[in-house]
Amino acid sequence: MMTAAVFLCLAALPCVLHARLVQEAEDGFAECNDFFYQGSPPQGFSDPSHAKICQRHQGGARFATLYSTEHKIPVYSAFTYREGAASEEGDWLLEPQLDDSTSSLEEGTKGSDVSEQIESLGTNQALEEDYASSDYQPGLLFHRAPAALTNAVPLTQSFKEKWATDVDNVIEKLVPHCGNGDSLHLIAGAVPSGDKIKDKVAVPEYVWFAACCNVPDAWSLGVIKRTADVDGLEQVTVEELESRLSGGVKLFSNQCGGGASPPELGTVSESSTQTEDEPPVKTPGAFSRFFQFLFCITYEIVKSVLCLVWFLVKQICNLIFGRLYWVWTAVTTYIFALSKVLLNIPCDVVCVFANILCGFVGVVDNVCSVVCLILRLPTRFLCDMASFPYYTICAIPNVGIDILGGLWGIFGLGFQALFSAFGGSFSMASFAGSSVFQRFVGQSESYEN
């Protein structure tokens, strides 16, 4: 039972793994090496900021990605053609181990699910919020792959749709020349420009696409599309594509059959522009070709002479008008500077006189201040001396009046005391006489009764 349980757990494990970071000790892209021609990844993309990712989805490996943690976009992604494969709608997936090498999440995960677990999320990879409030959207290098931000680059909406259509058209023409398409190996990449979104995610200068097939015959093809040219699409050989990618890049092992082009692909593309009812074009004879040759030579000679004459005329005109412009600039500059100096002379004279007047007024003010300071002490002293008799002599009557008032008060108090003593003695004598009289009168009446 225990063995069966372990077996079921191991069988279910690939169903939850969506992506994992390939370690340096592993060979190539580990289990994702099958997406490369003869199991050999491209050579020449050596950079410390590149990380190898084996992208898995729904229980199986889907594609391999070499990701630039410096530019936050994929360097390239490798696929094998599958009929009916398409990108699934849903949230964009991230690679947690890019920002946290110790993370146990060996799967592509939604950013909202790992934002709390990984504090440094977004340090080495692009996030959905990095594209917010910009003119760019995350666009897949190969739109038939699962929606992972590690396989997306900043593209405008129009370029994103046009790139998906161009890739589909090229693959539709390549599949008939590669058996059933099962042996068709595809590599899509991007070359960063100097522009960045929020100074973080690099906007590609151009995206590229390379195809290789070895059934029944080995051949390869390259495609380049510049982001500045939405409608343009350049078809090149893989060797030419490798030369444009710096660092001695080799996309396919053994040049995928020596770098041969797909058989009859050019003929098919050319013949599609002609109708079946169009009559064949007659080949011109030798006499006609001779006149055509003379006409071409004459045309080129006349064209070259006219171009030379036009060049000389343009150079002479540039010389003449350049000198005239230089003279005109020098004269106008001199006149402007001279006028500025002449206009400033009256202002400077007025400023000088104003400064002189202000200085004179300041001197007078200082002299007056000194004089006032010198005269202030004697003046106050003389005023005090002059006012001394007034405050002394004039005060004598008031003092005399106050003295007389005091004497009068003392006299009044003595008189009042004497009068009071006399009145009291009289009152006591009256009281005593009345008492004696009453007793005498009262005693006589009692004797008679």
Coordinates of C-alpha atoms in Angstrom, one line a residue:
M1 CA 0.0 0.0 0.0
M2 CA 2.8 2.4 0.9
T3 CA 4.6 1.9 -2.4
A4 CA 1.4 2.5 -4.3
A5 CA 0.7 5.7 -2.4
V6 CA 4.2 7.0 -3.1
F7 CA 3.8 6.1 -6.8
L8 CA 0.5 8.0 -7.0
C9 CA 2.1 11.1 -5.4
L10 CA 5.0 11.0 -7.9
A11 CA 2.6 10.6 -10.8
A12 CA 0.5 13.5 -9.6
L13 CA 3.5 15.8 -9.1
P14 CA 4.0 16.8 -12.7
C15 CA 0.4 17.9 -12.8
V16 CA 1.1 20.7 -10.4
L17 CA 4.5 21.8 -11.6
H18 CA 4.3 24.6 -14.2
A19 CA 7.9 25.8 -14.3
R20 CA 11.1 25.4 -12.5
L21 CA 14.5 27.1 -12.4
V22 CA 17.2 24.9 -13.9
Q23 CA 20.3 24.8 -11.7
E24 CA 23.8 25.2 -13.1
A25 CA 24.8 21.6 -12.3
E26 CA 22.1 20.3 -14.6
D27 CA 22.8 19.6 -18.3
G28 CA 21.3 22.3 -20.6
F29 CA 17.6 22.8 -19.8
A30 CA 17.2 19.4 -18.1
E31 CA 13.9 17.8 -19.2
C32 CA 13.3 20.7 -21.6
N33 CA 16.2 19.8 -23.8
D34 CA 13.9 18.1 -26.2
F35 CA 12.6 21.4 -27.5
F36 CA 16.0 22.1 -29.1
Y37 CA 17.3 20.6 -32.4
Q38 CA 19.2 17.4 -31.5
G39 CA 18.7 18.3 -27.8
S40 CA 21.4 21.0 -28.0
P41 CA 20.5 24.6 -26.7
P42 CA 21.8 27.6 -28.6
Q43 CA 25.4 28.7 -27.9
G44 CA 26.8 32.2 -27.3
F45 CA 24.2 33.5 -24.9
S46 CA 26.5 33.5 -21.9
D47 CA 25.7 36.2 -19.4
P48 CA 25.6 36.0 -15.5
S49 CA 22.2 37.7 -15.6
H50 CA 20.7 34.8 -17.7
A51 CA 18.5 32.2 -16.0
K52 CA 17.4 28.9 -17.5
I53 CA 13.7 28.0 -17.0
C54 CA 12.0 24.8 -17.9
Q55 CA 8.4 25.8 -18.4
R56 CA 5.9 23.1 -17.5
H57 CA 2.1 23.2 -17.7
Q58 CA -0.7 20.7 -17.0
G59 CA 1.6 17.8 -16.3
G60 CA 4.2 18.2 -19.0
A61 CA 7.1 20.3 -20.3
R62 CA 5.9 22.9 -22.8
F63 CA 8.9 25.1 -23.7
A64 CA 12.3 26.3 -22.5
T65 CA 13.2 29.9 -21.7
L66 CA 16.5 31.8 -21.2
Y67 CA 15.5 34.8 -19.1
S68 CA 17.4 38.0 -18.6
T69 CA 17.1 39.2 -15.0
E70 CA 18.8 42.4 -16.0
H71 CA 16.4 43.5 -18.7
K72 CA 13.4 41.6 -17.2
I73 CA 12.5 40.0 -20.6
P74 CA 13.3 36.6 -22.2
V75 CA 16.4 36.3 -24.3
Y76 CA 14.7 33.4 -26.2
S77 CA 12.2 30.6 -25.8
A78 CA 12.3 27.3 -27.6
F79 CA 9.3 25.3 -28.7
T80 CA 8.4 22.3 -30.9
Y81 CA 5.4 22.7 -33.2
R82 CA 2.2 21.1 -32.0
E83 CA -1.0 21.1 -34.1
G84 CA -3.8 23.1 -32.4
A85 CA -1.7 24.4 -29.6
A86 CA -2.8 27.8 -28.3
S87 CA -2.2 30.1 -25.4
E88 CA -4.7 29.7 -22.6
E89 CA -6.6 32.7 -21.2
G90 CA -6.1 33.6 -17.5
D91 CA -3.7 35.3 -15.1
W92 CA -0.1 35.8 -16.0
L93 CA 2.2 33.3 -14.3
L94 CA 5.5 34.2 -12.5
E95 CA 8.6 32.2 -11.6
P96 CA 9.0 32.5 -7.8
Q97 CA 12.5 31.1 -7.8
L98 CA 13.9 34.0 -9.9
D99 CA 13.4 36.3 -6.9
D100 CA 13.9 33.8 -4.1
S101 CA 16.3 30.9 -4.9
T102 CA 15.3 29.2 -1.6
S103 CA 11.6 29.1 -2.5
S104 CA 10.0 25.6 -2.6
L105 CA 7.5 26.8 -5.2
E106 CA 8.9 25.1 -8.3
E107 CA 6.0 26.3 -10.4
G108 CA 4.7 29.2 -12.4
T109 CA 2.4 31.0 -9.9
K110 CA 0.1 34.0 -10.0
G111 CA 1.7 37.1 -8.5
S112 CA -1.2 37.6 -6.0
D113 CA -0.5 34.1 -4.6
V114 CA 3.2 34.7 -3.8
S115 CA 3.3 38.5 -3.1
E116 CA 3.1 37.9 0.6
Q117 CA 5.5 34.9 0.7
I118 CA 8.3 36.6 -1.3
E119 CA 9.2 40.1 -0.1
S120 CA 11.6 40.7 -3.0
L121 CA 9.1 39.7 -5.7
G122 CA 9.8 41.6 -8.9
T123 CA 13.5 42.2 -8.3
N124 CA 14.6 39.8 -11.1
Q125 CA 11.5 39.6 -13.2
A126 CA 8.7 41.7 -14.6
L127 CA 5.3 41.9 -12.9
E128 CA 1.9 42.8 -14.3
E129 CA 1.9 46.1 -12.4
D130 CA 5.1 47.1 -14.3
Y131 CA 3.0 47.4 -17.5
A132 CA 0.3 49.6 -15.8
S133 CA -0.1 53.2 -17.1
S134 CA 2.1 52.6 -20.1
D135 CA 1.7 52.2 -23.8
Y136 CA 2.8 48.6 -23.8
Q137 CA 1.3 45.2 -23.0
P138 CA 3.0 41.9 -22.2
G139 CA 3.2 40.1 -25.6
L140 CA 4.2 36.4 -25.9
L141 CA 7.2 35.6 -28.2
F142 CA 5.1 32.6 -29.3
H143 CA 1.4 33.2 -28.8
R144 CA 0.6 29.4 -28.8
A145 CA 2.5 29.0 -25.5
P146 CA 1.1 29.3 -22.0
A147 CA 0.7 32.8 -20.6
A148 CA 3.9 33.3 -18.6
L149 CA 5.5 36.7 -18.0
T150 CA 8.9 35.0 -18.4
N151 CA 8.0 34.5 -22.0
A152 CA 6.5 38.0 -22.6
V153 CA 8.1 41.3 -23.8
P154 CA 6.6 44.8 -23.9
L155 CA 4.7 45.3 -27.1
T156 CA 2.1 47.7 -28.3
Q157 CA -1.4 46.3 -29.0
S158 CA -1.1 46.7 -32.8
F159 CA 2.4 45.2 -32.9
K160 CA 1.4 42.3 -30.6
E161 CA -1.5 41.3 -33.0
K162 CA 0.6 41.8 -36.1
W163 CA 3.5 39.7 -34.7
A164 CA 1.1 36.8 -33.9
T165 CA -0.4 36.9 -37.4
D166 CA 3.0 37.0 -39.0
V167 CA 4.2 34.0 -37.0
D168 CA 1.1 32.0 -37.9
N169 CA 1.5 32.8 -41.6
V170 CA 5.2 31.7 -41.6
I171 CA 4.4 28.5 -39.8
E172 CA 1.6 27.6 -42.1
K173 CA 4.0 27.8 -45.0
L174 CA 6.7 25.8 -43.2
V175 CA 4.6 22.9 -41.8
P176 CA 4.0 21.3 -45.3
H177 CA 7.8 21.1 -45.8
C178 CA 8.4 19.4 -42.4
G179 CA 6.4 16.2 -42.5
N180 CA 3.5 16.7 -40.2
G181 CA 5.3 19.4 -38.3
D182 CA 6.3 17.2 -35.3
S183 CA 10.0 17.8 -36.1
L184 CA 9.7 21.5 -36.5
H185 CA 11.9 23.3 -33.8
L186 CA 11.1 26.9 -33.2
I187 CA 13.1 29.5 -31.3
A188 CA 11.7 33.1 -30.7
G189 CA 13.7 35.8 -29.0
A190 CA 14.0 39.5 -28.4
V191 CA 16.9 42.1 -28.5
P192 CA 16.5 44.8 -25.9
S193 CA 16.7 48.5 -26.8
G194 CA 17.7 51.5 -24.6
D195 CA 14.1 52.2 -23.6
K196 CA 12.6 50.8 -20.4
I197 CA 9.2 50.8 -18.8
K198 CA 9.5 52.5 -15.4
D199 CA 13.2 52.2 -15.7
K200 CA 12.9 48.4 -15.2
V201 CA 11.5 46.3 -18.1
A202 CA 13.4 46.7 -21.4
V203 CA 11.4 47.4 -24.6
P204 CA 12.7 45.2 -27.4
E205 CA 14.4 46.8 -30.4
Y206 CA 13.2 43.9 -32.5
V207 CA 11.9 40.4 -32.1
W208 CA 13.1 37.4 -34.1
F209 CA 12.0 33.9 -35.0
A210 CA 14.0 30.9 -36.2
A211 CA 12.8 27.5 -37.5
C212 CA 14.6 24.3 -38.1
C213 CA 13.4 21.0 -39.5
N214 CA 15.2 17.8 -40.4
V215 CA 12.4 15.7 -41.9
P216 CA 12.5 14.8 -44.7
D217 CA 15.4 17.2 -45.5
A218 CA 17.2 19.5 -43.0
W219 CA 16.6 23.2 -43.6
S220 CA 16.3 26.4 -41.5
L221 CA 14.8 29.9 -41.7
G222 CA 15.0 33.2 -39.8
V223 CA 12.6 36.1 -39.5
I224 CA 13.2 39.6 -38.0
K225 CA 10.6 42.2 -37.1
R226 CA 11.5 45.6 -35.8
T227 CA 9.1 47.1 -33.2
A228 CA 9.4 50.5 -35.0
D229 CA 7.9 48.9 -38.2
V230 CA 4.6 47.2 -37.4
D231 CA 3.9 46.1 -41.0
G232 CA 7.5 45.1 -41.9
L233 CA 8.8 41.6 -41.8
E234 CA 12.3 40.6 -42.9
Q235 CA 13.0 37.0 -44.0
V236 CA 16.7 36.0 -43.5
T237 CA 18.8 32.9 -43.2
V238 CA 19.7 31.6 -39.8
E239 CA 23.3 32.4 -40.5
E240 CA 22.4 36.0 -41.1
L241 CA 20.2 36.1 -38.0
E242 CA 23.1 34.7 -35.9
S243 CA 25.4 37.5 -37.3
R244 CA 23.0 40.1 -36.1
L245 CA 22.9 38.6 -32.6
S246 CA 26.2 39.5 -30.9
G247 CA 28.5 37.1 -29.1
G248 CA 29.1 34.4 -31.8
V249 CA 25.6 33.0 -31.4
K250 CA 24.8 29.5 -32.8
L251 CA 21.1 28.8 -32.7
F252 CA 21.0 25.2 -34.1
S253 CA 23.4 22.4 -33.8
N254 CA 25.4 21.8 -37.0
Q255 CA 23.6 24.8 -38.6
C256 CA 20.5 22.5 -39.0
G257 CA 21.5 20.9 -42.2
G258 CA 24.1 23.4 -43.3
G259 CA 21.7 26.4 -43.2
A260 CA 19.7 25.3 -46.3
S261 CA 16.4 27.2 -46.9
P262 CA 13.0 25.5 -47.0
P263 CA 12.5 23.8 -50.4
E264 CA 10.2 25.7 -52.8
L265 CA 9.2 28.2 -50.2
G266 CA 10.3 31.2 -52.2
T267 CA 8.6 29.8 -55.3
V268 CA 5.4 29.3 -53.4
S269 CA 5.4 32.8 -52.0
E270 CA 6.1 34.3 -55.4
S271 CA 3.5 32.2 -57.2
S272 CA 0.8 33.2 -54.8
T273 CA 0.8 36.7 -56.2
Q274 CA -0.1 35.6 -59.7
T275 CA -3.4 34.4 -61.1
E276 CA -3.9 31.2 -63.0
D277 CA -5.3 33.0 -66.0
E278 CA -2.4 35.4 -66.4
P279 CA -0.6 34.7 -69.7
P280 CA 3.1 33.8 -69.6
V281 CA 5.5 36.7 -70.1
K282 CA 7.6 36.4 -73.3
T283 CA 11.3 36.6 -72.8
P284 CA 12.9 39.5 -74.7
G285 CA 15.3 38.9 -77.5
A286 CA 19.0 39.7 -77.6
F287 CA 18.4 43.0 -79.5
S288 CA 15.8 44.2 -77.0
R289 CA 18.1 43.2 -74.1
F290 CA 20.9 45.2 -75.7
F291 CA 18.8 48.4 -76.0
Q292 CA 17.6 47.7 -72.4
F293 CA 21.2 47.5 -71.3
L294 CA 22.1 50.8 -73.1
F295 CA 19.1 52.5 -71.7
C296 CA 20.0 51.3 -68.2
I297 CA 23.6 52.6 -68.6
T298 CA 22.4 55.9 -70.0
Y299 CA 19.9 56.2 -67.2
E300 CA 22.4 55.5 -64.5
I301 CA 25.0 57.9 -66.1
V302 CA 22.4 60.7 -66.3
K303 CA 21.2 60.0 -62.8
S304 CA 24.7 60.1 -61.5
V305 CA 25.5 63.4 -63.2
L306 CA 22.3 64.9 -62.0
C307 CA 23.0 63.7 -58.5
L308 CA 26.5 65.1 -58.7
V309 CA 25.2 68.5 -60.0
W310 CA 22.5 68.6 -57.3
F311 CA 25.1 67.8 -54.7
L312 CA 27.4 70.6 -55.9
V313 CA 24.5 73.1 -56.1
K314 CA 23.4 72.1 -52.6
Q315 CA 26.9 72.4 -51.2
I316 CA 27.4 75.8 -52.8
C317 CA 24.0 77.0 -51.6
N318 CA 24.7 75.7 -48.1
L319 CA 28.1 77.6 -48.2
I320 CA 26.6 80.8 -49.4
F321 CA 23.6 80.8 -47.2
G322 CA 25.7 79.5 -44.3
R323 CA 28.0 82.5 -44.6
L324 CA 25.2 84.9 -45.0
Y325 CA 23.5 83.5 -42.0
W326 CA 26.7 83.8 -40.0
V327 CA 27.2 87.4 -41.1
W328 CA 23.6 88.3 -40.3
T329 CA 23.9 86.6 -36.9
A330 CA 27.1 88.5 -36.1
V331 CA 25.7 91.9 -37.2
T332 CA 22.4 91.4 -35.3
T333 CA 24.3 90.2 -32.2
Y334 CA 26.6 93.3 -32.3
I335 CA 23.7 95.7 -32.8
F336 CA 21.8 94.2 -30.0
A337 CA 24.7 94.3 -27.6
L338 CA 25.6 97.9 -28.6
S339 CA 21.9 99.0 -28.2
K340 CA 21.8 97.4 -24.8
V341 CA 24.9 99.2 -23.7
L342 CA 23.7 102.6 -25.0
L343 CA 20.3 102.2 -23.3
N344 CA 21.9 101.3 -20.0
I345 CA 24.1 104.5 -19.9
P346 CA 21.2 106.9 -18.9
C347 CA 20.0 104.4 -16.3
D348 CA 23.6 104.1 -14.9
V349 CA 24.0 107.9 -14.7
V350 CA 20.6 108.3 -12.9
C351 CA 21.6 105.5 -10.5
V352 CA 25.0 107.3 -9.7
F353 CA 23.3 110.6 -9.0
A354 CA 20.7 108.9 -6.8
N355 CA 23.4 107.1 -4.9
I356 CA 25.3 110.5 -4.4
L357 CA 22.1 112.2 -3.2
C358 CA 21.3 109.3 -0.8
G359 CA 24.9 109.5 0.5
F360 CA 24.7 113.3 1.2
V361 CA 21.3 112.9 3.0
G362 CA 22.9 110.1 5.1
V363 CA 25.8 112.4 6.0
V364 CA 23.4 115.2 7.0
D365 CA 21.3 112.9 9.1
N366 CA 24.4 111.6 10.9
V367 CA 25.6 115.2 11.7
C368 CA 22.2 116.2 13.0
S369 CA 22.1 113.1 15.2
V370 CA 25.5 113.9 16.7
V371 CA 24.6 117.5 17.3
C372 CA 21.4 116.5 19.0
L373 CA 23.3 113.9 21.1
I374 CA 25.8 116.6 22.2
L375 CA 23.1 119.2 23.1
R376 CA 20.7 116.9 24.8
L377 CA 22.5 116.8 28.2
P378 CA 23.2 120.6 28.8
T379 CA 19.7 121.5 27.7
R380 CA 18.1 119.1 30.2
F381 CA 20.4 120.4 33.0
L382 CA 19.6 124.1 32.3
C383 CA 15.9 123.3 32.2
D384 CA 16.2 121.5 35.6
M385 CA 18.1 124.5 37.0
A386 CA 15.6 127.0 35.7
S387 CA 12.7 125.1 37.2
F388 CA 14.4 124.7 40.6
P389 CA 13.3 128.1 42.0
Y390 CA 9.8 127.5 40.8
Y391 CA 9.5 124.2 42.6
T392 CA 11.2 125.6 45.8
I393 CA 10.0 129.3 46.3
C394 CA 6.5 128.6 45.0
A395 CA 6.2 125.8 47.4
I396 CA 6.8 128.1 50.5
P397 CA 3.1 129.5 50.7
N398 CA 1.8 126.0 50.5
V399 CA 4.1 124.9 53.3
G400 CA 3.1 127.9 55.4
I401 CA -0.6 127.2 54.8
D402 CA 0.0 123.6 55.9
I403 CA 1.8 124.8 59.1
L404 CA -1.1 127.2 60.0
G405 CA -3.6 124.5 59.3
G406 CA -1.7 122.3 61.7
L407 CA -1.6 125.0 64.5
W408 CA -5.3 125.8 64.0
G409 CA -6.0 122.1 64.3
I410 CA -4.0 121.9 67.6
F411 CA -5.8 125.0 69.0
G412 CA -9.2 123.6 68.0
L413 CA -8.4 120.3 69.6
G414 CA -7.4 122.1 72.9
F415 CA -10.5 124.3 73.0
Q416 CA -12.7 121.3 72.3
A417 CA -11.0 119.3 75.1
L418 CA -11.6 122.3 77.6
F419 CA -15.1 122.7 76.5
S420 CA -15.8 119.0 76.9
A421 CA -14.2 119.0 80.4
F422 CA -16.3 122.0 81.5
G423 CA -19.5 120.5 80.1
G424 CA -18.8 117.2 81.8
S425 CA -18.3 118.9 85.2
F426 CA -21.5 120.8 84.8
S427 CA -23.4 117.7 83.9
M428 CA -22.1 115.9 87.0
A429 CA -23.0 118.8 89.3
S430 CA -26.4 119.0 87.8
F431 CA -27.0 115.3 88.2
A432 CA -25.8 115.3 91.8
G433 CA -28.0 118.3 92.8
S434 CA -31.0 116.8 91.2
S435 CA -30.4 113.5 93.1
V436 CA -30.1 115.3 96.4
F437 CA -33.1 117.4 95.9
Q438 CA -35.2 114.3 94.9
R439 CA -34.2 112.4 98.0
F440 CA -34.9 115.4 100.2
V441 CA -38.3 116.0 98.7
G442 CA -39.2 112.3 98.7
Q443 CA -38.1 111.8 102.4
S444 CA -40.3 114.6 103.7
E445 CA -43.4 113.2 102.0
S446 CA -42.8 109.8 103.6
Y447 CA -42.5 111.3 107.0
E448 CA -45.8 113.1 106.6
N449 CA -47.6 110.0 105.4

